[in-house]
């Protein structure tokens, strides 16, 4: 498209010229369309006061100026000749009287000449008087020639304005000029007052300003420099402290897998913990789609009797001792998700029914956007949030599911969260007897959902009563299909990233089931002898998935090797009272992270038998 050429022809015709001018032809006695229109377009015109030399007016002005120049020297010569004649007459009348005392006068003249020469030598020459500029009586822009009032206009006559007779314009110009002169005088007076101030006051004011600005700039720069340097130093110290774990993460491969047959193991690596989250459970884990070593952890409580504050932490594998970002919230965090197109945006759902968007680029501890009762927040805990592709107007949007039975679409429009109910879950066959014999329809409680990897409008919803609904964004009042999946709440539901028809679900009824969404019955059912908290597909193989149970164990399956039992079942949480809640695969590295009820996140490396690539 960029290389495509568009031909444009430039013509002398004026596109603004009218094409349908009609004039009456007296010769043919009818109206005729004028064919030849004037195509000239005047962009700029200025009326000047220059006169050509060859014109009559130019010749008159040149003759007038030459005659005035000739008259001036003739008058001066006549004056000088008259003065000379008067002096000669005086000299002839005095010759007789001057003859008697000629000798005495010669002596006096000599003395006077010497005195005059001395005076001329001592006195400097008188300065020349500046030539007075003659006023141009024909320049009507000058102030002396402009009239304050136009009598013709005052009497009601309409005068066509000429370039040299624009009285009102001249009056306005001089009003503006006077205002500028007054302003300049005020500025000069204020400068004189400042000059009259003592120098000590000025120097003190300048010094205090310099000190403040210097301290502020230095303070901001020093904080940023120190924070960067401290972060690098902290990572280097941690790298040295956990050097053996870093070496295992990078290079260790369990050689004993060759003698185990198909079985595999999980090698514990780093343990992530924070002092303020000891009494909170890990309620959500998500890897950043851009930075593969960065992951977010949500903290809250699954016990509705022990609800309080929540926290949101972001850890990196480069620094296991302290989180990169720390956010606190008034309500417990129940779910979170990173935006794949904008990795710095993170959607979070809370126990009180609110949803929020955190922007990691902004240096603030508060969410950039948050729902409220006015903007359609949920009335029950939000169990899952999922980002979707930007809409047609390039607005970011995500979906949320809650126990109130609503699936809501949230769109970020002009720095505001706008909600729209996509579908309301209604529990089939569950009606409650209301007052006066009314039959009230019960709403289904959504606990988890997931969107299809390719078909944007298709998604699955798991509920508290164990059913899975196949829904579409296009239908808000009915479901495409209903699966009688589990006997208890569906904790997690997830589409396979490779097989587009396959999805997996887990429940508190101890089972993990694998489904084809075109078939009503499950293809695989695994009983793990304990309530299953979470399940996740691996990013490197379509047949590998991991599940965690509340007895502190992690289970890794590979259907390509063994369809009936797990390749690895390993105890992750050593304490008996500690329950494992969530599990996630890293998108690049061969590790999984597991969260528990005591706020700990443990990273585990998969042995070679657990990460065999399918043929």
PDB file of C-alpha atoms in Angstrom, residues 98-215:
ATOM      1  CA  UNK A  98      41.002 106.427  10.047  1.00  0.00           C
ATOM      2  CA  UNK A  99      43.922 108.216   8.285  1.00  0.00           C
ATOM      3  CA  UNK A 100      44.704 110.412  11.336  1.00  0.00           C
ATOM      4  CA  UNK A 101      45.233 107.647  13.825  1.00  0.00           C
ATOM      5  CA  UNK A 102      46.489 104.968  11.486  1.00  0.00           C
ATOM      6  CA  UNK A 103      49.674 104.355  13.394  1.00  0.00           C
ATOM      7  CA  UNK A 104      47.916 103.968  16.730  1.00  0.00           C
ATOM      8  CA  UNK A 105      45.315 101.665  15.267  1.00  0.00           C
ATOM      9  CA  UNK A 106      47.946  99.427  13.703  1.00  0.00           C
ATOM     10  CA  UNK A 107      49.412  98.791  17.183  1.00  0.00           C
ATOM     11  CA  UNK A 108      45.927  98.118  18.610  1.00  0.00           C
ATOM     12  CA  UNK A 109      45.029  95.878  15.670  1.00  0.00           C
ATOM     13  CA  UNK A 110      48.155  93.821  16.167  1.00  0.00           C
ATOM     14  CA  UNK A 111      47.331  93.302  19.847  1.00  0.00           C
ATOM     15  CA  UNK A 112      43.688  92.470  19.047  1.00  0.00           C
ATOM     16  CA  UNK A 113      44.785  89.975  16.391  1.00  0.00           C
ATOM     17  CA  UNK A 114      47.055  88.185  18.872  1.00  0.00           C
ATOM     18  CA  UNK A 115      44.264  88.092  21.495  1.00  0.00           C
ATOM     19  CA  UNK A 116      41.727  86.751  18.983  1.00  0.00           C
ATOM     20  CA  UNK A 117      44.124  84.020  17.810  1.00  0.00           C
ATOM     21  CA  UNK A 118      44.683  82.955  21.447  1.00  0.00           C
ATOM     22  CA  UNK A 119      40.895  82.875  22.090  1.00  0.00           C
ATOM     23  CA  UNK A 120      40.288  80.840  18.939  1.00  0.00           C
ATOM     24  CA  UNK A 121      42.966  78.407  20.032  1.00  0.00           C
ATOM     25  CA  UNK A 122      41.374  78.029  23.506  1.00  0.00           C
ATOM     26  CA  UNK A 123      37.605  77.904  22.579  1.00  0.00           C
ATOM     27  CA  UNK A 124      36.288  74.760  20.802  1.00  0.00           C
ATOM     28  CA  UNK A 125      34.143  75.142  17.660  1.00  0.00           C
ATOM     29  CA  UNK A 126      30.383  75.577  18.275  1.00  0.00           C
ATOM     30  CA  UNK A 127      28.323  72.346  17.641  1.00  0.00           C
ATOM     31  CA  UNK A 128      26.175  72.256  14.549  1.00  0.00           C
ATOM     32  CA  UNK A 129      22.445  72.497  15.132  1.00  0.00           C
ATOM     33  CA  UNK A 130      20.606  69.265  14.072  1.00  0.00           C
ATOM     34  CA  UNK A 131      18.677  69.584  10.877  1.00  0.00           C
ATOM     35  CA  UNK A 132      14.966  69.736  11.523  1.00  0.00           C
ATOM     36  CA  UNK A 133      13.047  66.992   9.725  1.00  0.00           C
ATOM     37  CA  UNK A 134      10.358  68.386   7.483  1.00  0.00           C
ATOM     38  CA  UNK A 135       6.926  66.917   8.058  1.00  0.00           C
ATOM     39  CA  UNK A 136       5.461  65.012   5.126  1.00  0.00           C
ATOM     40  CA  UNK A 137       2.144  66.740   4.638  1.00  0.00           C
ATOM     41  CA  UNK A 138       0.952  64.033   2.279  1.00  0.00           C
ATOM     42  CA  UNK A 139       1.554  61.089   4.654  1.00  0.00           C
ATOM     43  CA  UNK A 140      -1.811  60.507   6.281  1.00  0.00           C
ATOM     44  CA  UNK A 141      -0.409  57.826   8.652  1.00  0.00           C
ATOM     45  CA  UNK A 142       1.274  60.530  10.729  1.00  0.00           C
ATOM     46  CA  UNK A 143      -0.561  61.535  13.872  1.00  0.00           C
ATOM     47  CA  UNK A 144      -0.620  65.281  13.078  1.00  0.00           C
ATOM     48  CA  UNK A 145      -2.611  64.736   9.892  1.00  0.00           C
ATOM     49  CA  UNK A 146      -5.204  62.295  11.272  1.00  0.00           C
ATOM     50  CA  UNK A 147      -8.570  63.614  12.414  1.00  0.00           C
ATOM     51  CA  UNK A 148     -10.087  62.339  15.612  1.00  0.00           C
ATOM     52  CA  UNK A 149     -13.655  62.372  14.328  1.00  0.00           C
ATOM     53  CA  UNK A 150     -14.944  61.802  10.843  1.00  0.00           C
ATOM     54  CA  UNK A 151     -17.690  64.462  10.325  1.00  0.00           C
ATOM     55  CA  UNK A 152     -19.083  62.751   7.254  1.00  0.00           C
ATOM     56  CA  UNK A 153     -19.608  59.503   9.111  1.00  0.00           C
ATOM     57  CA  UNK A 154     -21.143  61.329  12.101  1.00  0.00           C
ATOM     58  CA  UNK A 155     -23.738  62.991   9.889  1.00  0.00           C
ATOM     59  CA  UNK A 156     -24.793  59.672   8.417  1.00  0.00           C
ATOM     60  CA  UNK A 157     -23.038  59.818   5.045  1.00  0.00           C
ATOM     61  CA  UNK A 158     -21.563  56.593   3.698  1.00  0.00           C
ATOM     62  CA  UNK A 159     -18.034  57.184   2.454  1.00  0.00           C
ATOM     63  CA  UNK A 160     -16.218  54.559   0.429  1.00  0.00           C
ATOM     64  CA  UNK A 161     -12.897  54.026   2.259  1.00  0.00           C
ATOM     65  CA  UNK A 162      -9.736  54.901   0.359  1.00  0.00           C
ATOM     66  CA  UNK A 163      -6.231  53.740   1.261  1.00  0.00           C
ATOM     67  CA  UNK A 164      -5.176  57.248   2.364  1.00  0.00           C
ATOM     68  CA  UNK A 165      -8.413  58.194   4.195  1.00  0.00           C
ATOM     69  CA  UNK A 166      -8.970  55.363   6.667  1.00  0.00           C
ATOM     70  CA  UNK A 167      -9.780  57.652   9.632  1.00  0.00           C
ATOM     71  CA  UNK A 168     -11.283  55.070  11.997  1.00  0.00           C
ATOM     72  CA  UNK A 169      -8.402  52.649  11.466  1.00  0.00           C
ATOM     73  CA  UNK A 170      -5.873  55.427  12.227  1.00  0.00           C
ATOM     74  CA  UNK A 171      -7.724  56.379  15.404  1.00  0.00           C
ATOM     75  CA  UNK A 172      -7.728  52.745  16.612  1.00  0.00           C
ATOM     76  CA  UNK A 173      -4.051  52.337  15.777  1.00  0.00           C
ATOM     77  CA  UNK A 174      -3.084  55.384  17.823  1.00  0.00           C
ATOM     78  CA  UNK A 175      -5.230  54.242  20.750  1.00  0.00           C
ATOM     79  CA  UNK A 176      -3.330  50.973  20.737  1.00  0.00           C
ATOM     80  CA  UNK A 177      -0.030  52.857  20.431  1.00  0.00           C
ATOM     81  CA  UNK A 178      -0.889  55.025  23.468  1.00  0.00           C
ATOM     82  CA  UNK A 179      -1.756  51.946  25.517  1.00  0.00           C
ATOM     83  CA  UNK A 180       1.622  50.375  24.655  1.00  0.00           C
ATOM     84  CA  UNK A 181       3.459  53.562  25.610  1.00  0.00           C
ATOM     85  CA  UNK A 182       1.707  53.665  29.003  1.00  0.00           C
ATOM     86  CA  UNK A 183       2.599  50.006  29.620  1.00  0.00           C
ATOM     87  CA  UNK A 184       6.257  50.671  28.764  1.00  0.00           C
ATOM     88  CA  UNK A 185       6.341  53.609  31.165  1.00  0.00           C
ATOM     89  CA  UNK A 186       4.945  51.426  33.962  1.00  0.00           C
ATOM     90  CA  UNK A 187       7.603  48.746  33.290  1.00  0.00           C
ATOM     91  CA  UNK A 188      10.366  51.343  33.382  1.00  0.00           C
ATOM     92  CA  UNK A 189       9.061  52.743  36.693  1.00  0.00           C
ATOM     93  CA  UNK A 190       8.964  49.262  38.238  1.00  0.00           C
ATOM     94  CA  UNK A 191      12.548  48.642  37.075  1.00  0.00           C
ATOM     95  CA  UNK A 192      13.635  51.905  38.702  1.00  0.00           C
ATOM     96  CA  UNK A 193      11.967  50.859  41.969  1.00  0.00           C
ATOM     97  CA  UNK A 194      13.791  47.507  41.880  1.00  0.00           C
ATOM     98  CA  UNK A 195      17.065  49.301  41.291  1.00  0.00           C
ATOM     99  CA  UNK A 196      16.425  51.472  44.328  1.00  0.00           C
ATOM    100  CA  UNK A 197      16.058  48.296  46.522  1.00  0.00           C
ATOM    101  CA  UNK A 198      19.072  47.401  48.640  1.00  0.00           C
ATOM    102  CA  UNK A 199      21.356  44.815  47.060  1.00  0.00           C
ATOM    103  CA  UNK A 200      21.366  42.583  50.148  1.00  0.00           C
ATOM    104  CA  UNK A 201      17.639  41.755  49.860  1.00  0.00           C
ATOM    105  CA  UNK A 202      18.021  40.816  46.190  1.00  0.00           C
ATOM    106  CA  UNK A 203      21.001  38.562  46.771  1.00  0.00           C
ATOM    107  CA  UNK A 204      19.232  36.756  49.627  1.00  0.00           C
ATOM    108  CA  UNK A 205      16.128  36.114  47.474  1.00  0.00           C
ATOM    109  CA  UNK A 206      18.224  34.788  44.588  1.00  0.00           C
ATOM    110  CA  UNK A 207      20.231  32.535  46.880  1.00  0.00           C
ATOM    111  CA  UNK A 208      17.122  31.036  48.485  1.00  0.00           C
ATOM    112  CA  UNK A 209      15.584  30.330  45.042  1.00  0.00           C
ATOM    113  CA  UNK A 210      18.763  28.709  43.805  1.00  0.00           C
ATOM    114  CA  UNK A 211      19.031  26.581  46.905  1.00  0.00           C
ATOM    115  CA  UNK A 212      15.432  25.321  46.603  1.00  0.00           C
ATOM    116  CA  UNK A 213      15.649  24.513  42.903  1.00  0.00           C
ATOM    117  CA  UNK A 214      19.055  22.908  43.299  1.00  0.00           C
ATOM    118  CA  UNK A 215      17.900  20.779  46.228  1.00  0.00           C
TER     119      UNK A 215
END
